[in-house]
Short mmCIF file of C-alpha atoms and ligand atoms in Angstrom, two decimals:
data_model
loop_
_atom_site.label_atom_id
_atom_site.label_comp_id
_atom_site.label_asym_id
_atom_site.label_seq_id
_atom_site.Cartn_x
_atom_site.Cartn_y
_atom_site.Cartn_z
CA MET A 272 -17.00 -12.14 -27.82
CA ASP A 273 -13.54 -12.62 -27.94
CA LEU A 274 -11.38 -11.24 -25.28
CA THR A 275 -7.37 -11.40 -24.75
CA GLU A 276 -5.81 -14.19 -22.92
CA ASN A 277 -4.36 -11.55 -20.50
CA MET A 278 -8.02 -10.53 -19.10
CA ASN A 279 -8.51 -14.13 -17.79
CA SER A 280 -5.19 -13.80 -15.62
CA LEU A 281 -6.36 -10.05 -14.33
CA GLY A 282 -6.87 -11.05 -10.47
CA THR A 283 -8.77 -8.51 -8.08
CA GLU A 284 -8.47 -6.88 -4.46
CA THR A 285 -10.74 -9.17 -2.00
CA ALA A 286 -11.25 -6.06 0.48
CA PHE A 287 -13.58 -4.98 -1.96
CA GLU A 288 -15.73 -7.63 -2.28
CA VAL A 289 -15.82 -8.13 1.64
CA LEU A 290 -16.79 -4.25 1.34
CA ALA A 291 -19.86 -5.03 -0.54
CA ARG A 292 -20.87 -8.48 1.68
CA ALA A 293 -20.58 -6.11 4.17
CA GLU A 294 -22.68 -3.33 2.80
CA GLN A 295 -25.15 -5.95 1.85
CA LEU A 296 -25.56 -7.26 5.49
CA MET A 297 -25.99 -3.65 6.71
CA ALA A 298 -28.54 -3.13 3.96
CA GLU A 299 -30.43 -6.09 5.22
CA GLY A 300 -30.64 -4.41 8.96
CA ARG A 301 -27.12 -6.21 10.42
CA ASP A 302 -25.20 -4.40 12.84
CA ILE A 303 -21.66 -4.79 10.94
CA ILE A 304 -18.41 -3.34 12.22
CA ASN A 305 -16.00 -2.81 9.33
CA LEU A 306 -12.44 -3.70 10.13
CA GLY A 307 -11.71 -4.98 6.20
CA ILE A 308 -11.35 -1.77 4.67
CA GLY A 309 -7.65 0.11 4.06
CA GLN A 310 -8.68 3.34 4.49
CA PRO A 311 -8.37 6.17 7.10
CA ASP A 312 -11.62 6.76 9.03
CA PHE A 313 -10.86 10.30 9.09
CA ARG A 314 -11.78 13.35 6.96
CA THR A 315 -9.32 15.10 4.85
CA PRO A 316 -8.03 18.15 6.20
CA ASP A 317 -10.48 21.51 6.25
CA HIS A 318 -7.48 23.44 4.79
CA VAL A 319 -6.98 20.64 1.77
CA VAL A 320 -10.47 20.55 0.64
CA GLU A 321 -10.48 24.30 0.80
CA ALA A 322 -8.00 24.47 -1.64
CA ALA A 323 -9.82 22.38 -4.19
CA VAL A 324 -12.69 24.39 -3.64
CA LYS A 325 -10.68 27.64 -4.25
CA ALA A 326 -8.74 25.89 -7.28
CA LEU A 327 -12.19 25.64 -8.84
CA ARG A 328 -13.65 28.65 -8.00
CA ASP A 329 -10.21 30.16 -9.45
CA GLY A 330 -10.70 28.32 -12.76
CA HIS A 331 -8.42 25.61 -12.95
CA HIS A 332 -10.79 23.41 -14.46
CA GLY A 333 -8.82 21.86 -17.74
CA TYR A 334 -6.15 19.84 -18.52
CA THR A 335 -2.88 19.98 -16.94
CA PRO A 336 0.21 18.43 -18.08
CA ALA A 337 0.26 15.11 -17.82
CA GLN A 338 3.40 14.82 -15.75
CA GLY A 339 1.36 17.15 -12.81
CA ILE A 340 1.77 20.62 -12.35
CA LEU A 341 5.15 21.95 -11.68
CA PRO A 342 4.29 23.76 -8.26
CA LEU A 343 3.00 20.36 -7.12
CA ARG A 344 5.94 18.49 -8.33
CA GLU A 345 8.24 20.75 -6.42
CA ALA A 346 6.24 20.57 -3.39
CA VAL A 347 6.53 16.78 -3.66
CA ALA A 348 10.31 17.01 -3.98
CA GLU A 349 10.48 19.41 -1.03
CA ASP A 350 8.59 17.07 1.07
CA LEU A 351 10.74 14.10 0.09
CA HIS A 352 13.59 16.17 1.05
CA ALA A 353 12.18 17.23 4.47
CA HIS A 354 11.30 13.78 5.50
CA HIS A 355 13.68 11.47 3.91
CA GLY A 356 16.63 13.42 3.14
CA ALA A 357 16.32 12.64 -0.50
CA THR A 358 16.95 14.95 -3.42
CA VAL A 359 14.65 14.47 -6.31
CA SER A 360 14.29 16.92 -9.28
CA PRO A 361 10.75 17.91 -9.85
CA ALA A 362 11.38 16.47 -13.33
CA ASN A 363 12.02 12.94 -12.41
CA ILE A 364 8.30 13.52 -10.04
CA ALA A 365 5.04 12.21 -12.23
CA ILE A 366 1.51 13.02 -10.56
CA MET A 367 -0.61 10.19 -10.80
CA PRO A 368 -4.58 9.25 -10.16
CA GLY A 369 -3.66 7.17 -6.48
CA GLY A 370 -0.79 4.73 -5.81
CA LYS A 371 -2.09 2.06 -8.10
CA PRO A 372 -1.55 3.43 -11.34
CA THR A 373 2.50 3.66 -10.49
CA MET A 374 2.40 -0.01 -10.25
CA PHE A 375 0.15 -0.60 -13.36
CA PHE A 376 2.48 1.12 -15.13
CA ALA A 377 5.74 0.14 -13.58
CA ILE A 378 4.67 -3.62 -14.23
CA LEU A 379 3.31 -2.84 -17.81
CA MET A 380 6.87 -1.48 -18.64
CA PHE A 381 8.76 -4.82 -17.18
CA GLY A 382 6.34 -7.52 -17.40
CA GLU A 383 5.84 -9.89 -20.61
CA PRO A 384 6.04 -13.51 -20.96
CA GLY A 385 9.40 -15.14 -20.37
CA PHE A 386 10.29 -12.47 -17.80
CA GLU A 387 10.00 -12.83 -14.03
CA ILE A 388 8.76 -10.05 -11.16
CA MET A 389 9.40 -10.47 -7.67
CA TYR A 390 6.49 -9.30 -5.43
CA PRO A 391 5.86 -9.26 -1.61
CA ASP A 392 3.87 -12.06 -0.08
CA PRO A 393 1.53 -11.72 2.00
CA GLY A 394 1.51 -8.02 -0.15
CA PHE A 395 -1.14 -5.95 -1.70
CA PRO A 396 -3.02 -8.39 -4.16
CA ILE A 397 -2.52 -6.00 -7.26
CA TYR A 398 1.08 -6.45 -7.88
CA ARG A 399 0.74 -10.30 -8.68
CA SER A 400 -2.78 -9.53 -10.38
CA MET A 401 -0.98 -7.17 -12.48
CA ILE A 402 2.26 -9.26 -12.97
CA GLU A 403 -0.07 -12.34 -13.99
CA PHE A 404 -1.83 -9.98 -16.39
CA THR A 405 1.24 -9.38 -18.24
CA GLY A 406 2.17 -12.86 -18.88
CA ALA A 407 5.31 -12.53 -16.71
CA THR A 408 6.05 -15.07 -13.92
CA PRO A 409 4.97 -14.05 -10.38
CA VAL A 410 7.78 -14.71 -7.77
CA PRO A 411 6.96 -14.52 -4.23
CA ILE A 412 9.09 -12.95 -1.83
CA ALA A 413 8.08 -14.96 1.44
CA LEU A 414 7.27 -12.04 4.19
CA ARG A 415 7.43 -14.26 7.53
CA MET A 416 6.20 -13.39 11.00
CA GLU A 417 9.17 -14.97 12.89
CA ASN A 418 10.82 -11.90 10.69
CA ASN A 419 8.60 -9.40 11.80
CA PHE A 420 7.11 -9.50 8.16
CA ALA A 421 10.34 -7.98 6.77
CA PHE A 422 11.81 -9.23 3.71
CA SER A 423 15.21 -11.42 3.91
CA ALA A 424 17.83 -9.51 1.67
CA ASP A 425 19.54 -13.20 0.95
CA GLU A 426 16.68 -14.81 0.12
CA VAL A 427 15.58 -11.63 -2.19
CA LEU A 428 18.82 -11.98 -3.51
CA GLU A 429 19.29 -15.66 -3.83
CA ASN A 430 15.70 -15.88 -5.75
CA ILE A 431 16.90 -13.31 -8.76
CA SER A 432 17.46 -15.00 -12.04
CA ASP A 433 18.62 -13.97 -15.33
CA LYS A 434 14.71 -13.64 -16.30
CA THR A 435 14.05 -11.15 -13.12
CA ARG A 436 13.47 -7.56 -14.63
CA LEU A 437 11.67 -5.84 -11.74
CA ILE A 438 11.58 -6.51 -7.72
CA ILE A 439 8.89 -5.14 -5.87
CA VAL A 440 8.95 -4.52 -2.15
CA ASN A 441 7.00 -2.63 0.02
CA SER A 442 7.33 -0.97 3.67
CA PRO A 443 5.61 -0.08 6.06
CA GLY A 444 3.71 -3.18 4.32
CA ASN A 445 -0.47 -3.97 3.84
CA PRO A 446 -1.22 -6.38 4.80
CA THR A 447 0.91 -7.18 8.07
CA GLY A 448 2.12 -3.55 9.41
CA GLY A 449 5.66 -4.76 9.09
CA VAL A 450 8.56 -2.61 8.60
CA THR A 451 11.92 -3.58 6.82
CA PRO A 452 14.92 -2.87 8.99
CA LYS A 453 17.61 -0.64 7.41
CA GLU A 454 20.29 -3.56 7.59
CA GLU A 455 18.19 -5.66 5.39
CA VAL A 456 17.58 -2.98 2.92
CA ASP A 457 21.40 -1.96 3.34
CA LYS A 458 22.08 -5.51 1.99
CA LEU A 459 19.43 -5.96 -0.51
CA VAL A 460 21.02 -2.62 -2.45
CA SER A 461 24.60 -4.02 -2.15
CA GLY A 462 23.60 -7.42 -3.45
CA LEU A 463 21.51 -5.86 -6.50
CA ALA A 464 25.33 -4.05 -7.38
CA ASP A 465 25.59 -7.63 -9.06
CA TRP A 466 22.20 -7.45 -11.18
CA PRO A 467 22.56 -4.12 -12.63
CA GLU A 468 19.66 -5.40 -14.95
CA VAL A 469 17.04 -5.20 -12.57
CA ALA A 470 14.75 -2.92 -11.39
CA ILE A 471 13.24 -1.94 -8.35
CA MET A 472 10.15 -0.62 -7.44
CA SER A 473 9.35 0.49 -3.92
CA ASP A 474 6.24 1.12 -2.74
CA GLU A 475 6.16 3.61 0.35
CA ILE A 476 2.51 4.70 0.84
CA TYR A 477 3.01 3.94 4.52
CA SER A 478 5.97 5.74 4.68
CA ARG A 479 4.48 8.73 7.16
CA MET A 480 2.63 6.11 9.28
CA LEU A 481 5.20 4.67 11.67
CA TYR A 482 5.26 4.16 15.02
CA ASP A 483 7.55 3.85 18.28
CA GLY A 484 10.20 6.56 16.53
CA LEU A 485 10.59 4.17 13.65
CA GLU A 486 12.14 6.31 11.13
CA HIS A 487 11.33 5.15 7.08
CA VAL A 488 14.09 3.94 5.60
CA SER A 489 13.32 5.38 2.00
CA PHE A 490 15.40 3.65 -1.30
CA LEU A 491 15.83 7.01 -2.32
CA ASN A 492 18.75 7.15 -0.09
CA TYR A 493 21.08 4.90 -1.59
CA PRO A 494 22.17 6.63 -4.79
CA GLU A 495 23.66 3.46 -6.10
CA ILE A 496 20.36 2.05 -7.56
CA ARG A 497 18.69 5.57 -8.32
CA ASP A 498 19.10 5.17 -12.00
CA ARG A 499 16.72 1.98 -11.79
CA LEU A 500 14.57 2.80 -8.59
CA ILE A 501 10.79 3.84 -9.01
CA VAL A 502 9.14 5.28 -6.03
CA LEU A 503 5.04 4.77 -5.48
CA ASN A 504 4.03 7.02 -2.82
CA GLY A 505 0.43 9.43 -2.76
CA TRP A 506 -1.89 11.54 -0.40
CA SER A 507 -4.37 8.51 0.12
CA LYS A 508 -3.25 7.16 3.48
CA THR A 509 -1.35 10.15 5.01
CA TYR A 510 -4.22 12.76 4.40
CA ALA A 511 -7.08 10.48 4.09
CA MET A 512 -7.66 10.98 0.32
CA THR A 513 -8.39 7.68 -0.66
CA GLY A 514 -11.37 8.95 -3.19
CA TRP A 515 -9.62 11.61 -4.12
CA ARG A 516 -7.18 9.59 -6.52
CA LEU A 517 -4.10 11.73 -6.00
CA GLY A 518 -0.80 9.46 -5.97
CA PHE A 519 2.88 10.27 -7.43
CA SER A 520 6.29 8.35 -8.02
CA VAL A 521 9.66 8.96 -9.00
CA TRP A 522 10.94 7.34 -11.71
CA PRO A 523 14.71 7.28 -13.12
CA ASP A 524 15.78 9.58 -15.94
CA SER A 525 15.48 6.92 -18.35
CA LEU A 526 11.82 6.31 -17.47
CA ILE A 527 10.22 9.00 -16.78
CA GLU A 528 9.35 10.32 -20.36
CA LYS A 529 7.86 6.71 -20.91
CA VAL A 530 5.68 7.00 -17.75
CA VAL A 531 4.72 10.27 -19.26
CA ARG A 532 3.48 8.56 -22.22
CA LEU A 533 1.58 6.06 -20.46
CA SER A 534 -0.49 8.91 -18.62
CA VAL A 535 -1.01 10.44 -22.04
CA ASN A 536 -2.32 7.78 -23.19
CA ASN A 537 -4.47 6.51 -20.51
CA HIS A 538 -5.67 9.52 -17.94
CA SER A 539 -4.35 12.66 -19.72
CA CYS A 540 -3.88 14.29 -16.45
CA VAL A 541 -4.93 14.15 -12.79
CA ASN A 542 -8.00 16.61 -12.32
CA ALA A 543 -6.89 20.22 -11.64
CA ALA A 544 -8.63 20.98 -8.27
CA THR A 545 -7.09 17.73 -6.75
CA GLN A 546 -3.48 19.03 -7.60
CA PHE A 547 -4.15 22.28 -5.95
CA ALA A 548 -5.36 20.42 -2.64
CA GLY A 549 -2.30 18.12 -3.13
CA ILE A 550 0.12 21.18 -2.91
CA ALA A 551 -1.90 22.21 0.46
CA ALA A 552 -1.76 19.16 2.00
CA LEU A 553 2.05 18.89 1.48
CA THR A 554 2.76 22.80 2.61
CA GLY A 555 -0.04 23.35 4.96
CA THR A 556 -0.16 22.48 8.74
CA GLN A 557 0.52 18.64 9.60
CA ASP A 558 -1.55 18.84 12.81
CA ALA A 559 -4.31 16.70 11.13
CA VAL A 560 -1.67 13.85 10.24
CA ASP A 561 0.01 14.15 13.89
CA ALA A 562 -3.33 13.69 15.32
CA MET A 563 -4.51 10.78 13.30
CA MET A 564 -1.24 9.13 13.73
CA MET A 565 -1.69 9.41 17.63
CA GLU A 566 -5.26 7.87 16.89
CA PHE A 567 -3.62 5.00 15.14
CA ASP A 568 -1.13 4.07 17.81
CA ALA A 569 -3.33 4.14 20.30
CA ARG A 570 -5.53 1.74 18.58
CA ARG A 571 -2.83 -0.01 17.82
CA ARG A 572 -1.80 -0.86 21.59
CA MET A 573 -5.19 -1.65 22.32
CA ILE A 574 -6.18 -4.10 19.58
CA VAL A 575 -2.91 -6.15 19.49
CA PRO A 576 -3.66 -7.28 23.45
CA LEU A 577 -7.17 -7.88 22.80
CA LEU A 578 -6.42 -9.99 19.78
CA ASN A 579 -3.76 -12.13 21.44
CA GLU A 580 -6.28 -13.07 24.56
CA ILE A 581 -8.57 -14.82 21.82
CA PRO A 582 -7.30 -18.31 21.90
CA GLY A 583 -5.48 -19.33 18.58
CA PHE A 584 -5.00 -15.89 17.76
CA ARG A 585 -1.14 -14.59 17.80
CA CYS A 586 -0.90 -10.97 17.00
CA LEU A 587 2.44 -9.19 16.73
CA GLU A 588 2.57 -5.41 17.13
CA PRO A 589 2.65 -3.88 13.78
CA GLY A 590 5.56 -1.21 12.98
CA GLY A 591 3.55 0.40 10.66
CA ALA A 592 0.37 1.34 8.00
CA PHE A 593 -3.20 0.48 10.57
CA TYR A 594 -3.38 -3.28 10.03
CA VAL A 595 -2.85 -6.41 12.05
CA PHE A 596 -2.08 -9.73 10.82
CA PRO A 597 -2.81 -12.27 13.54
CA ASN A 598 -1.97 -16.00 12.89
CA ILE A 599 -5.12 -17.74 13.34
CA GLU A 600 -4.04 -21.07 12.23
CA GLU A 601 -4.09 -22.76 15.96
CA THR A 602 -8.48 -21.73 16.01
CA GLY A 603 -8.81 -24.54 13.82
CA ARG A 604 -10.37 -22.48 11.04
CA THR A 605 -8.95 -21.35 7.81
CA GLY A 606 -8.43 -17.74 7.26
CA LYS A 607 -11.38 -17.58 4.80
CA GLU A 608 -13.37 -19.69 7.26
CA LEU A 609 -13.03 -17.55 10.26
CA GLN A 610 -13.45 -14.22 7.91
CA THR A 611 -16.70 -15.58 6.77
CA GLU A 612 -17.55 -16.89 10.52
CA MET A 613 -16.74 -13.35 11.73
CA LEU A 614 -18.50 -11.56 9.26
CA GLU A 615 -21.65 -13.62 9.00
CA VAL A 616 -21.97 -14.61 12.63
CA ALA A 617 -20.60 -12.00 14.69
CA GLY A 618 -20.96 -9.05 12.33
CA VAL A 619 -17.21 -8.24 11.68
CA ALA A 620 -15.55 -7.60 8.69
CA ALA A 621 -12.15 -8.50 8.07
CA VAL A 622 -10.02 -9.74 5.15
CA PRO A 623 -8.87 -13.61 4.93
CA GLY A 624 -4.80 -13.66 4.72
CA ASN A 625 -4.63 -15.78 1.86
CA SER A 626 -6.08 -13.06 -0.53
CA PHE A 627 -2.48 -11.52 0.18
CA GLY A 628 -0.64 -14.54 -0.92
CA ILE A 629 0.09 -18.11 -0.22
CA TYR A 630 1.85 -16.91 2.66
CA GLY A 631 -0.80 -15.18 3.99
CA ASP A 632 -2.26 -18.67 4.38
CA GLY A 633 -3.74 -18.96 8.32
CA PHE A 634 -3.90 -15.24 8.93
CA VAL A 635 -6.66 -12.57 8.96
CA ARG A 636 -6.16 -8.72 8.15
CA PHE A 637 -7.93 -6.68 10.72
CA SER A 638 -7.66 -3.08 9.92
CA TYR A 639 -7.85 -0.55 12.78
CA ALA A 640 -9.30 2.63 10.87
CA ASN A 641 -12.64 2.49 13.12
CA SER A 642 -12.85 3.92 16.69
CA THR A 643 -11.60 2.56 19.94
CA GLU A 644 -15.45 1.74 20.94
CA LYS A 645 -16.15 -0.28 17.61
CA ILE A 646 -12.99 -1.77 17.56
CA ARG A 647 -12.87 -3.16 21.47
CA GLU A 648 -16.91 -4.35 20.36
CA ALA A 649 -15.47 -6.14 17.48
CA ILE A 650 -12.80 -8.18 18.75
CA GLN A 651 -15.23 -8.82 21.87
CA ARG A 652 -17.74 -10.22 19.44
CA VAL A 653 -14.80 -12.38 17.65
CA GLY A 654 -13.71 -13.81 21.04
CA ASN A 655 -16.89 -14.91 21.98
CA LEU A 656 -16.82 -17.38 18.67
CA PHE A 657 -14.30 -19.29 20.95
N1 PLP B 280 0.01 0.34 -2.27
C1 PLP B 280 -0.54 -0.29 -1.09
C2 PLP B 280 0.55 -1.29 -0.36
C3 PLP B 280 -1.32 -0.18 -0.46
O1 PLP B 280 -1.74 -0.56 0.47
C4 PLP B 280 -2.28 0.67 -1.35
C5 PLP B 280 -4.22 0.51 -1.01
O2 PLP B 280 -4.45 0.31 -0.08
C6 PLP B 280 -1.89 1.31 -2.72
C7 PLP B 280 -0.67 1.02 -3.04
C8 PLP B 280 -3.39 2.02 -3.61
O3 PLP B 280 -3.07 3.22 -2.91
P1 PLP B 280 -4.38 4.16 -3.80
O4 PLP B 280 -5.41 4.03 -3.21
O5 PLP B 280 -3.90 5.48 -3.52
O6 PLP B 280 -4.60 3.94 -5.44
#
């Protein structure tokens, strides 16, 4: 069979490969502690599950508008206002089957040979994979440990060229937990005034997952770029709903019809019951979100010092999300070597840093989506390797 050239360029997410190997080892009877996976280890709140069940019982089992049902888009608009002070019309919101389709569609819209798309590195691997799939040139935005894994606005602006079509940013960030300070966002946005043709996609999927009283800086709060801004967000992380496949994005007037058309061509709509669950999640009690974040915070405070006790590990305290990204260069291993040794010898699953980009070399990502007992034991097992 002859396939398109683009298919050779499509990458993947190593976390899923690590998960497959971890499950294989578990099936062989090995005791594996999984700190590799990027999903909360909590259940979707009961009232959200009940809303989906009720929707099905009420007969909501058909197609919905491709853009998503209006009450859900209204609930999203109200939520964005309540949490980030942003004014967004439901007409500019598209409901998506998860967070990923927004990046897929945005990159499809802007990517083609001869043009450049900038993306965070280390960053979510699908950005680069999709950029390469379209034939566009991926231009990494280095996120450095000495900069708390935030982008440097000056560096981003220096790397924009007349071929740049789209800049992708992500804060709080996967895989680092880094949070970009407001001053840096301010500086980037004001510099972008010189590049009015360049679009921005801000991946804000961890916008509700911040620690130490940090406040999320949404790109939605910058009216001067709203006509070229796409914001990706969703329910997966905040409401522990990764498997439901529910996300949303905000699009400018000039793009909303185009993304709805892509949705019609691709998935028609998100399944109806899930959309009703999304309304319940946003409008119901947020107690489960608060409890989850308290728990993540306690784990974060525990895991960072434990990792820093291991010879050769240097780990920052993340400002958001549920990942730590220690530098392990001084252990004398590469990230991949250490990941393999941790999984095969110590029975601890983590993800090598270079699967998130070249600037992730010499790092490993641990997700603290596991119980404190398991995390403590896992880090002890890793320490015993040295
Ligand atoms: N964006 C970032 C930065 C992520 O870390 C993830 C998932 O890990 C996603 C998007 C995708 O989320 P979803 O599972 O809703 O597609």
